[in-house]
Tab-separated table of C-alpha atoms and ligand atoms in Angstrom:
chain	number	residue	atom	x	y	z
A	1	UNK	CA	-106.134	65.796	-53.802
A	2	UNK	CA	-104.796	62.223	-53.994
A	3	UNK	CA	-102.129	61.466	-55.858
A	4	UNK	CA	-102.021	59.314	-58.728
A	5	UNK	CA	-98.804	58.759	-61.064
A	6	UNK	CA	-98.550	60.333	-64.210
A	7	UNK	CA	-97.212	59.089	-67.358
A	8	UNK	CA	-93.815	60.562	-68.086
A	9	UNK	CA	-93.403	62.881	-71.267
A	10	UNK	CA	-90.174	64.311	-70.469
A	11	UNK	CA	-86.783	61.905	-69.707
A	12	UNK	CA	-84.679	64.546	-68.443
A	13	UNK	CA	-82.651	64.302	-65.146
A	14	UNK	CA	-84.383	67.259	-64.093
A	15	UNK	CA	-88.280	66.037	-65.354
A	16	UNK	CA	-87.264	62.810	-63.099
A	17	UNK	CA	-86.319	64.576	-60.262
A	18	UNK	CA	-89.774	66.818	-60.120
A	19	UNK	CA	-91.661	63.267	-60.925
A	20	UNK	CA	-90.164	61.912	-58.025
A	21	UNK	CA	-90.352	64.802	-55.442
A	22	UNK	CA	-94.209	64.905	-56.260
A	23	UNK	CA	-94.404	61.083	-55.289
A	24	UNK	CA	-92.233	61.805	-52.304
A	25	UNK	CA	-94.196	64.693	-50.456
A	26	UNK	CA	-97.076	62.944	-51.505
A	27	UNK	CA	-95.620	59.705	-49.671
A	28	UNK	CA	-94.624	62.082	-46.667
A	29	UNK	CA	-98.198	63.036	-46.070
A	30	UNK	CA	-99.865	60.047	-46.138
A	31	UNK	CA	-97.870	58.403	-44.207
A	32	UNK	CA	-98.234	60.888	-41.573
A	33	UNK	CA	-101.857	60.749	-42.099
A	34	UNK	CA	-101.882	56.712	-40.946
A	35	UNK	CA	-103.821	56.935	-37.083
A	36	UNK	CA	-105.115	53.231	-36.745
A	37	UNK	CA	-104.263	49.019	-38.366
A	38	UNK	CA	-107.150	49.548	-40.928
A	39	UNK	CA	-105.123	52.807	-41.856
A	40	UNK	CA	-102.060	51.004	-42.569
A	41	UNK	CA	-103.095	47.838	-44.324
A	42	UNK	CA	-104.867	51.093	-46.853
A	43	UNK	CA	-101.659	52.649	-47.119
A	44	UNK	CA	-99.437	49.581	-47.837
A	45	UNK	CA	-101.844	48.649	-50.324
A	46	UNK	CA	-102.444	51.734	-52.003
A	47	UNK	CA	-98.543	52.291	-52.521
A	48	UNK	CA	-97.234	48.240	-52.844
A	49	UNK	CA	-100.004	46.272	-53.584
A	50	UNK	CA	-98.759	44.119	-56.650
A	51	UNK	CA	-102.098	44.987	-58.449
A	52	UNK	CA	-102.143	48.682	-59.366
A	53	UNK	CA	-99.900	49.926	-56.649
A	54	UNK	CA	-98.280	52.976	-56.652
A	55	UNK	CA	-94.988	50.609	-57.119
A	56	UNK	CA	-96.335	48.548	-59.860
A	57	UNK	CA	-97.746	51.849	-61.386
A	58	UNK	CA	-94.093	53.184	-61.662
A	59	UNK	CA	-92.873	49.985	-62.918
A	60	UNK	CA	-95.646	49.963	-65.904
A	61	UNK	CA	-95.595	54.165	-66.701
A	62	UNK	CA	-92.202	55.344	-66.135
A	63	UNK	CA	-89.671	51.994	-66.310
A	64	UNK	CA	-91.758	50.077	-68.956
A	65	UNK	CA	-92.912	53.433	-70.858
A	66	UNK	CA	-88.857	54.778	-70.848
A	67	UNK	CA	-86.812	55.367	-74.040
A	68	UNK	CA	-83.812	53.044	-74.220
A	69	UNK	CA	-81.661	55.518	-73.400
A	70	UNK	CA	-83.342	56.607	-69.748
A	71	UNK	CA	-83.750	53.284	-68.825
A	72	UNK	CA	-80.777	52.924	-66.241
A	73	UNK	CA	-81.743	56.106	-65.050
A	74	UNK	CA	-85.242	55.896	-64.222
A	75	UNK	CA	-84.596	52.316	-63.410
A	76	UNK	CA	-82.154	53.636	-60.603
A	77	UNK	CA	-84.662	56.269	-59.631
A	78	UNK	CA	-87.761	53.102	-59.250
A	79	UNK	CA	-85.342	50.884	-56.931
A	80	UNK	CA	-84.460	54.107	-54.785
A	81	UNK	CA	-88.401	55.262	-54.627
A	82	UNK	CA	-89.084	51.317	-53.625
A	83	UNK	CA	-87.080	51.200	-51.029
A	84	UNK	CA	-88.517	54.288	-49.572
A	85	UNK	CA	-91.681	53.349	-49.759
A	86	UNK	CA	-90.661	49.904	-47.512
A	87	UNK	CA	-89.162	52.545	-45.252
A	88	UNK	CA	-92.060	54.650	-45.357
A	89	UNK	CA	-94.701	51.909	-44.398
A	90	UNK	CA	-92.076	50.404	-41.803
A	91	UNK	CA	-91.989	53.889	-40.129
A	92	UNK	CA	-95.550	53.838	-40.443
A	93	UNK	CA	-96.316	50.488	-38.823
A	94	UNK	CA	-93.721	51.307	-35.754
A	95	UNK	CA	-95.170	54.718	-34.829
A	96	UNK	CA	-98.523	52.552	-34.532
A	97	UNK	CA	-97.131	50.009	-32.091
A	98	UNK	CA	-95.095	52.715	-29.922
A	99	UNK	CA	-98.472	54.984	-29.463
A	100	UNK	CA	-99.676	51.135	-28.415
A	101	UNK	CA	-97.135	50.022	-26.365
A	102	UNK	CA	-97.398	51.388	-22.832
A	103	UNK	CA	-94.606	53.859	-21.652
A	104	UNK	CA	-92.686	51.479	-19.676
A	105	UNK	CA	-91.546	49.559	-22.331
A	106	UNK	CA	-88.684	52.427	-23.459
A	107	UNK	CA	-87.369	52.486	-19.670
A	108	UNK	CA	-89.937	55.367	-18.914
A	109	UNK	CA	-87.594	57.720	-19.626
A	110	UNK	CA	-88.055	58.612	-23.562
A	111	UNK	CA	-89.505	61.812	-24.411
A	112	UNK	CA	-93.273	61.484	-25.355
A	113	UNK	CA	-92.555	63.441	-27.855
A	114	UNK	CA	-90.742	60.114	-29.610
A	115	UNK	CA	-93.863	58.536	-29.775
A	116	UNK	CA	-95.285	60.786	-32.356
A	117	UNK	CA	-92.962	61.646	-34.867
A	118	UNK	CA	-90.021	63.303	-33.864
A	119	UNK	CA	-87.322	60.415	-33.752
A	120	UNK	CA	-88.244	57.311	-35.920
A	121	UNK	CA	-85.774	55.083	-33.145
A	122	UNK	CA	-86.666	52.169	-35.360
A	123	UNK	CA	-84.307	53.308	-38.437
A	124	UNK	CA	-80.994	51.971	-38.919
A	125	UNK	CA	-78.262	54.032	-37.108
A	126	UNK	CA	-75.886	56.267	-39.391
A	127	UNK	CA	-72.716	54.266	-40.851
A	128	UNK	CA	-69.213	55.813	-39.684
A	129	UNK	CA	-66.445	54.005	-41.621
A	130	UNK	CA	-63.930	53.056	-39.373
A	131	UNK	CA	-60.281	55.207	-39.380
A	132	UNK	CA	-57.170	53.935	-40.179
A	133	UNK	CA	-53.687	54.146	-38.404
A	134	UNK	CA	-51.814	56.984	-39.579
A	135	UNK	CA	-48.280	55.886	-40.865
A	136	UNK	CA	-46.095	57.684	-38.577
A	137	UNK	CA	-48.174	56.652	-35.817
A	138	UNK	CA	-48.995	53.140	-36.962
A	139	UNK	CA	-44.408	53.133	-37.126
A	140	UNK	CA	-44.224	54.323	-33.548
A	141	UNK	CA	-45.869	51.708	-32.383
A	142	UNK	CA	-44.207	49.028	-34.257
A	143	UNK	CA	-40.898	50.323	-33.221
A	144	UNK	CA	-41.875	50.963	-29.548
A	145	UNK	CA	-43.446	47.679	-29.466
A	146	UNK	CA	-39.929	46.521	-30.556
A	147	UNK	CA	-38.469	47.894	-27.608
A	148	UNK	CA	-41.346	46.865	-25.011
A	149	UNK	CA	-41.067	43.634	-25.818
A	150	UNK	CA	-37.071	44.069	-24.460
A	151	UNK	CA	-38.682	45.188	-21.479
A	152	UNK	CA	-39.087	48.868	-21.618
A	153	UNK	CA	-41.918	50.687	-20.576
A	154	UNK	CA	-43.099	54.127	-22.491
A	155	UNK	CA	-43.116	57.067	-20.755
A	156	UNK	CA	-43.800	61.138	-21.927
A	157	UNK	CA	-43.408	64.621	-21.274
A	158	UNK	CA	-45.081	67.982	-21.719
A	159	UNK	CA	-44.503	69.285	-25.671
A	160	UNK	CA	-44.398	72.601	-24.121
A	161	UNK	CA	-41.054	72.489	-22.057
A	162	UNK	CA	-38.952	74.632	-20.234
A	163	UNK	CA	-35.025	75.880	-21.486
A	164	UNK	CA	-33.969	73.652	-18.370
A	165	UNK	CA	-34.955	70.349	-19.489
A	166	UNK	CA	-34.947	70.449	-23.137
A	167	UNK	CA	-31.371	72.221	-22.797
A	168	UNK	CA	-29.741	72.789	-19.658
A	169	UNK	CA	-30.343	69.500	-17.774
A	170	UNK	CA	-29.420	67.632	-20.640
A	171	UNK	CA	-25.652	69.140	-20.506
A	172	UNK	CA	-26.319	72.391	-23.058
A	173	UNK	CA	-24.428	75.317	-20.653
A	174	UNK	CA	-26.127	79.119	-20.834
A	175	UNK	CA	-25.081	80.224	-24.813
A	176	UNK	CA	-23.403	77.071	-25.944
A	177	UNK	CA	-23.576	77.042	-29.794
A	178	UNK	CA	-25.217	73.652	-29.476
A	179	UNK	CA	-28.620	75.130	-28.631
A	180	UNK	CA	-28.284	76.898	-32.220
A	181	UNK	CA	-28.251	73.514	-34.060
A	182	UNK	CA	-31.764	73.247	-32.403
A	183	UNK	CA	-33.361	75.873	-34.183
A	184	UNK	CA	-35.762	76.686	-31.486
A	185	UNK	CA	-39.514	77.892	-31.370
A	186	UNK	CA	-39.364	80.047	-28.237
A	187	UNK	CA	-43.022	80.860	-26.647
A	188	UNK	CA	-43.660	84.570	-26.714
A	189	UNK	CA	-43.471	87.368	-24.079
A	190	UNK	CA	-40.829	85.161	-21.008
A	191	UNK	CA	-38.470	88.138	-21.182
A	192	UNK	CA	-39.096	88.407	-16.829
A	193	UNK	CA	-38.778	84.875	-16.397
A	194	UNK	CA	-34.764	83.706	-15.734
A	195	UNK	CA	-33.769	81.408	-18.558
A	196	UNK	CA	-33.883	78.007	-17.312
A	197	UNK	CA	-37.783	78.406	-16.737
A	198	UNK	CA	-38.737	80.124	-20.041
A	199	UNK	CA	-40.927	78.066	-22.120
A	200	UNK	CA	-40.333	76.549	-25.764
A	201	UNK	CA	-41.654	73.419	-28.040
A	202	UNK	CA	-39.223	70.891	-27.147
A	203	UNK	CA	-37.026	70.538	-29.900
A	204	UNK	CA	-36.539	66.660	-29.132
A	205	UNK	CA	-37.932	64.073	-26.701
A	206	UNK	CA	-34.874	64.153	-24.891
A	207	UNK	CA	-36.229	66.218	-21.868
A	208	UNK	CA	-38.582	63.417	-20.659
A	209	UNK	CA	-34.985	61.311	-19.869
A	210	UNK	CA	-34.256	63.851	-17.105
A	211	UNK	CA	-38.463	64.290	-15.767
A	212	UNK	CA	-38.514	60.012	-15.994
A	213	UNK	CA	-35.151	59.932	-13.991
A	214	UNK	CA	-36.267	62.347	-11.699
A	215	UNK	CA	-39.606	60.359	-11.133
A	216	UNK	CA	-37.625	57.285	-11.051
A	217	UNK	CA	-34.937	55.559	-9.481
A	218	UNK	CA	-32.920	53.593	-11.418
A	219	UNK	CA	-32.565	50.775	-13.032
A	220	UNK	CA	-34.891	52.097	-15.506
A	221	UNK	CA	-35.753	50.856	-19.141
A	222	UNK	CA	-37.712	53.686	-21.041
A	223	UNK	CA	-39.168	54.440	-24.429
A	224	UNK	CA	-40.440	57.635	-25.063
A	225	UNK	CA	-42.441	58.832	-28.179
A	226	UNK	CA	-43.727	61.848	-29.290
A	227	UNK	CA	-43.872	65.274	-31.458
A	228	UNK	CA	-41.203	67.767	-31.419
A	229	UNK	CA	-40.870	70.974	-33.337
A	230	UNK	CA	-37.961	73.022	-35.137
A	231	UNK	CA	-38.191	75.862	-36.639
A	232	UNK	CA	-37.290	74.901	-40.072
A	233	UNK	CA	-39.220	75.011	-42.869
A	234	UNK	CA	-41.693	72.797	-44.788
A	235	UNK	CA	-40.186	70.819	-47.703
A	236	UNK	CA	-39.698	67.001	-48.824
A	237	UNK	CA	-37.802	66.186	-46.101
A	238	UNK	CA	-39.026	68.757	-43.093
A	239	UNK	CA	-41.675	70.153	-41.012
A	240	UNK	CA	-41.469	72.358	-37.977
A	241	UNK	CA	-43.900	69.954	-36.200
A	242	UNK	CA	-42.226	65.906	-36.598
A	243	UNK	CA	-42.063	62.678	-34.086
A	244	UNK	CA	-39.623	61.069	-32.372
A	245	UNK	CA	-38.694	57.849	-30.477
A	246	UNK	CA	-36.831	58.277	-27.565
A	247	UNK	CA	-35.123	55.332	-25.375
A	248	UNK	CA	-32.601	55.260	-22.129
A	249	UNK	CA	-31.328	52.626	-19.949
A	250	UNK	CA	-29.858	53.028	-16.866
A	251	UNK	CA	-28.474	50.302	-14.627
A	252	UNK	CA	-24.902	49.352	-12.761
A	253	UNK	CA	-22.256	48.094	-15.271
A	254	UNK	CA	-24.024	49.304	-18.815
A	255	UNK	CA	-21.878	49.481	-21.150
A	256	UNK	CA	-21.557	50.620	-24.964
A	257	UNK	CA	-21.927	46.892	-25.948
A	258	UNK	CA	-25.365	46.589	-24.646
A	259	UNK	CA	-26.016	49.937	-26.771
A	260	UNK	CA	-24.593	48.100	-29.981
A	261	UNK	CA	-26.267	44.911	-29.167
A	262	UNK	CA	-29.814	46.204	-28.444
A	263	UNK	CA	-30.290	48.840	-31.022
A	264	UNK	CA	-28.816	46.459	-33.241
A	265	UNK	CA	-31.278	43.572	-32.478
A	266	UNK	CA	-33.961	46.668	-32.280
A	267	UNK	CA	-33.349	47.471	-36.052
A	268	UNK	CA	-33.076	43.633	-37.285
A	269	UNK	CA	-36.753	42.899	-35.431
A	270	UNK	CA	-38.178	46.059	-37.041
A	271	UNK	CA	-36.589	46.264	-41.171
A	272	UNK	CA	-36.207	42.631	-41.013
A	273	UNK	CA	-32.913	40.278	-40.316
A	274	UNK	CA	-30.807	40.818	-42.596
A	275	UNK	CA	-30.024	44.364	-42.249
A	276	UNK	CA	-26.651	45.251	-40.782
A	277	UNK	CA	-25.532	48.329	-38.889
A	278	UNK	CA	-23.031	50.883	-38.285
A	279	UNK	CA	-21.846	53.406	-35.789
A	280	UNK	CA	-20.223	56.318	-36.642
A	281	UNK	CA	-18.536	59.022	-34.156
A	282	UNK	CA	-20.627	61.978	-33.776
A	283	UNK	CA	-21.658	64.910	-31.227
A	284	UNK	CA	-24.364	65.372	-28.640
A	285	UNK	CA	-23.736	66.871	-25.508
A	286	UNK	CA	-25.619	64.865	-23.504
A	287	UNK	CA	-24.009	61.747	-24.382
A	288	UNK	CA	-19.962	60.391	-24.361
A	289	UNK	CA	-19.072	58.935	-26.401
A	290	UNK	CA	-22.000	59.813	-28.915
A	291	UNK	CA	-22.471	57.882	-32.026
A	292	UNK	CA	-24.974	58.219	-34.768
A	293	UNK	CA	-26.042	54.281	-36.389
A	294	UNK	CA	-26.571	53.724	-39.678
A	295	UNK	CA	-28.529	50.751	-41.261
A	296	UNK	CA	-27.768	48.968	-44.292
A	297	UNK	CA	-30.337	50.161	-46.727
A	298	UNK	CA	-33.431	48.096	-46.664
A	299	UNK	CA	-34.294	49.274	-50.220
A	300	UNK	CA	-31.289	48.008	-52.466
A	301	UNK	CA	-29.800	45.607	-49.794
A	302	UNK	CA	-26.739	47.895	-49.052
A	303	UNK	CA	-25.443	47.687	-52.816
A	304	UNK	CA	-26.243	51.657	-53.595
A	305	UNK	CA	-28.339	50.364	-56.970
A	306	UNK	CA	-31.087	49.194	-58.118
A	307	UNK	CA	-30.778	47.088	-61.277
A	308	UNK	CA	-29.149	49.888	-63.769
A	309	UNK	CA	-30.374	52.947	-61.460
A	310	UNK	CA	-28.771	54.613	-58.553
A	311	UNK	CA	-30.245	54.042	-55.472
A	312	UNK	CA	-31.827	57.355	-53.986
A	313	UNK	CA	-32.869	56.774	-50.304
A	314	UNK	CA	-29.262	56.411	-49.318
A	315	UNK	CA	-27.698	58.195	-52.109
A	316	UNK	CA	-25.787	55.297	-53.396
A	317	UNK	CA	-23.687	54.507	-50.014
A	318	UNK	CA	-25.627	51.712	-49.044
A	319	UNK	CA	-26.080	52.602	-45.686
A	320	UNK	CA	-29.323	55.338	-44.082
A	321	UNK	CA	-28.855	57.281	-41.231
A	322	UNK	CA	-31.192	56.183	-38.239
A	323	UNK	CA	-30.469	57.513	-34.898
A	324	UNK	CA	-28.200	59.718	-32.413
A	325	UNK	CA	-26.964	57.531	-29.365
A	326	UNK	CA	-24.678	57.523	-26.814
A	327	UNK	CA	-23.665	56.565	-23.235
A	328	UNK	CA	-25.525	58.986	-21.171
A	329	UNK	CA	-22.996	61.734	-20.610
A	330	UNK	CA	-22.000	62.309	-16.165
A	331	UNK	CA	-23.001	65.891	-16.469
A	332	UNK	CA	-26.093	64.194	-16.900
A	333	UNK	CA	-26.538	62.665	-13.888
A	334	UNK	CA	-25.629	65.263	-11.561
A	335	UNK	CA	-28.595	66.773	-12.705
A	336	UNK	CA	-30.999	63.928	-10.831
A	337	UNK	CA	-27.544	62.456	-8.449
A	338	UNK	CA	-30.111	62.699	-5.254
A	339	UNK	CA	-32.544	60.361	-7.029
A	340	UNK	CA	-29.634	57.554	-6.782
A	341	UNK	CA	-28.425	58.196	-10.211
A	342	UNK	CA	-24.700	59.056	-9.276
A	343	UNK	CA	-22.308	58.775	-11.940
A	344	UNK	CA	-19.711	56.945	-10.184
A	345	UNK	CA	-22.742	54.109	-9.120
A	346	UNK	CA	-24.646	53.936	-12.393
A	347	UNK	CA	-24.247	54.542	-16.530
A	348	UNK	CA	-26.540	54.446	-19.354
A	349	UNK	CA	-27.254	54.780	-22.722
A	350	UNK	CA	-29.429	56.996	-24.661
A	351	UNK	CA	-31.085	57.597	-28.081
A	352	UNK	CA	-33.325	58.953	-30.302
A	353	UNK	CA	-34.909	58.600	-33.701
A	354	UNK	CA	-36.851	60.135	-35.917
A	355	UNK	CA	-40.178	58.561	-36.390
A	356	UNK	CA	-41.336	60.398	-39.353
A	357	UNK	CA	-38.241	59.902	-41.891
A	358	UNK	CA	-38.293	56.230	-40.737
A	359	UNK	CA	-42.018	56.012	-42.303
A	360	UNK	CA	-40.810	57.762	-44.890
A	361	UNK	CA	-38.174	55.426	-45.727
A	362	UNK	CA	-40.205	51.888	-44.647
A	363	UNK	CA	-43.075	53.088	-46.640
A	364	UNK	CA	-41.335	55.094	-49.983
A	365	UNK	CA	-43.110	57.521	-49.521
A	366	UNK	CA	-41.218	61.084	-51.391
A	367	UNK	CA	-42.873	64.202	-49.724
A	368	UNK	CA	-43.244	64.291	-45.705
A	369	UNK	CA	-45.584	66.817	-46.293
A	370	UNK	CA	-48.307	64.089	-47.516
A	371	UNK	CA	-48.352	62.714	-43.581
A	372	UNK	CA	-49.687	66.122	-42.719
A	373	UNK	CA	-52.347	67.191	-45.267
A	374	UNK	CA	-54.983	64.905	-44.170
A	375	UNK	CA	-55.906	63.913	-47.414
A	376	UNK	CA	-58.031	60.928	-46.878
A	377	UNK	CA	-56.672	59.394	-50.292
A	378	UNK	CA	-53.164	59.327	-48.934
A	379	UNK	CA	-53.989	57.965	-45.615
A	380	UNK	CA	-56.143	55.729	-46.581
A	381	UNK	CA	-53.598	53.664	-48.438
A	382	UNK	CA	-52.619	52.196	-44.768
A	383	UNK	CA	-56.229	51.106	-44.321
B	1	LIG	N1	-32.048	64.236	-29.045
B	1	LIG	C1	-31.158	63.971	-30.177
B	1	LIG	C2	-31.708	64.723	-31.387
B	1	LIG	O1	-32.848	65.105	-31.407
B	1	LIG	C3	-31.050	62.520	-30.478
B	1	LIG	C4	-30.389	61.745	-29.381
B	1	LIG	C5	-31.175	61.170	-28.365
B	1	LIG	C6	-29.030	61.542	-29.368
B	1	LIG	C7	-30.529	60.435	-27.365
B	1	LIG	C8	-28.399	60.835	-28.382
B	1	LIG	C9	-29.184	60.277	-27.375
B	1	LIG	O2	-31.002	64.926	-32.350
């Protein structure tokens, strides 16, 4: 039987819903049901002719009809059914001209099948909103754009890496109590393997210095981002999976002024110009002399307050802790001396940042968790 509209008795979300689910499977059918022009010019008519259309009937015995109160609501419910009726007599009026249209036309190579009514290819294609840049990655990239624009290329290295280059290349001996600082994710089950080829998660991007060096002769100019991991675990300030930014340099005649000078000009083109920095002795033993540099803190412009309040990111010294650098240690270099890299010929420096705590810092963000639980409400504060 036809179907005709009904007054509405009932207002309720529910009474609504029914209402328009009858319409709809009634719209369904006869719009299947259209075979030829005279068929269509019927159907538009019956459901949007101004005069007594299934449209204007809606209008007149639900809208017009409604309580105060339901209006919105069964006003919302008449714009939606409208606009699938258009789409209804659209998809409708295409299938007509693509049973018309010879084969050809789609490149001969569309399924008959589309012509019927399997794929309406006519409707609008689904919206996917577009990403944004995560902030630790959309950080990397600032800061290694920093250093490419010096001149330095980016290179990278396997996550999964073996004792000898995340350790013993880079100047850690057998059982040094430097590897314990590490705090090491060993793979499972290498017992048989000797220990320079057992497998780990690098604990720092340092290995891909010795892999780039061995691929390379110097001079050599390198950035090299990417995730590490440590075991250490989760809080505000950690996670066994983080990022770092690696960089050496290698040429005759480098000294540690061209390591003060560039990561200084490095940190002034990424905070901004006015921030100072400082280098402070420290320990790494693939570097010597090792150093780690501090910036003046970005936040409360080195004072240690803001207005009456201590300030917290660098606990009231003024300064943050950045990076570990150094002049690339002559152990080292023994390790790749037949690539040309011999001590006595070339030097270099080194460093390494954390890419994570940076973003952190830049972006105040409090829990470095956030960066890593996806949730889109975070994230999408960097759209
Ligand atoms: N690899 C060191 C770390 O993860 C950082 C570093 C890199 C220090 C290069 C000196 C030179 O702590």
């Amino acid at each position: 039987m036809a179907y005709t509209v009904h007054k509405l008795t009932d207002y309720s979300a529910a009474a609504l819903e029914r209402a328009s689910d009858e319409l709809t499977s009634a719209l369904e059918r006869e719009t299947n049901a259209v075979t030829d022009e005279s068929g269509l010019k019927q159907f538009r008519d019956r459901w949007m002719a101004r005069k007594n259309g299934v449209l204007t009937q809606i209008n007149d015995l639900w809208l017009k009809a409604a309580p105060k109160d339901a209006r919105p609501a069964v006003g919302q419910k008449a714009n939606w059914l409208k606009k699938h009726v258009e789409g209804m007599v659209e998809v409708a009026k295409n299938r007509l001209a693509l049973q018309r249209a010879p084969l050809h036309e789609y490149g001969g190579f569309i399924d008959l099948d589309l012509r019927v009514d399997r794929v309406d290819i006519s409707l609008p294609g689904m919206h996917r909103p577009i990403g944004a840049e995560h902030p630790v990655i959309k950080t990397t990239n600032e800061m290694v754009r920093v250093f490419q624009k010096l001149g330095y290329s980016v290179a990278d290295g396997p996550v999964v890496e073996t004792d000898y280059y995340n350790f013993e290349a880079l100047n850690f001996p057998p059982n040094h109590p430097a590897r314990d600082t590490q705090d090491t994710l060993f793979i499972a089950g290498q017992q048989s393997k000797t220990q320079r080829e057992r497998l780990l998660l690098r604990t720092h991007t340092s290995p891909v210095q010795i892999r780039t060096m061995e691929k390379m002769r110097p001079p050599i100019r390198i950035v090299i981002p990417g995730t590490v991991h440590r075991n250490d675990p989760p809080d505000a300030s950690h996670t066994p999976m983080f990022h770092q930014i690696e960089g050496l340099a290698v040429d005759t005649n480098i000294t540690f002024g061209d390591l003060k000078g560039t990561l200084d000009h490095a940190m002034k083109e990424f905070f901004g110009s006015s921030v100072k920095t400082s280098f402070r002795p420290s320990f790494f033993p693939f570097t010597e002399p090792s150093a780690e540099m501090y910036v003046s803190c970005f936040i409360c412009g080195g004072s240690g307050r803001r207005g009456a309040d201590p300030c917290r990111p660098c606990k009231q010294t003024g300064w943050i802790e950045i990076l570990g650098c150094g002049m690339v240690d002559p152990n080292v270099f023994e390790f790749v001396k037949d690539n040309g890299y011999d001590p006595k010929k070339v030097s270099g420096f080194a460093f390494g940042m954390g890419a994570d705590r940076i973003a952190l810092l830049k972006y105040g963000v409090d829990d470095i968790q956030l960066f890593f639980q996806g949730d889109v409400r975070f994230l999408e504060q960097w759209a």
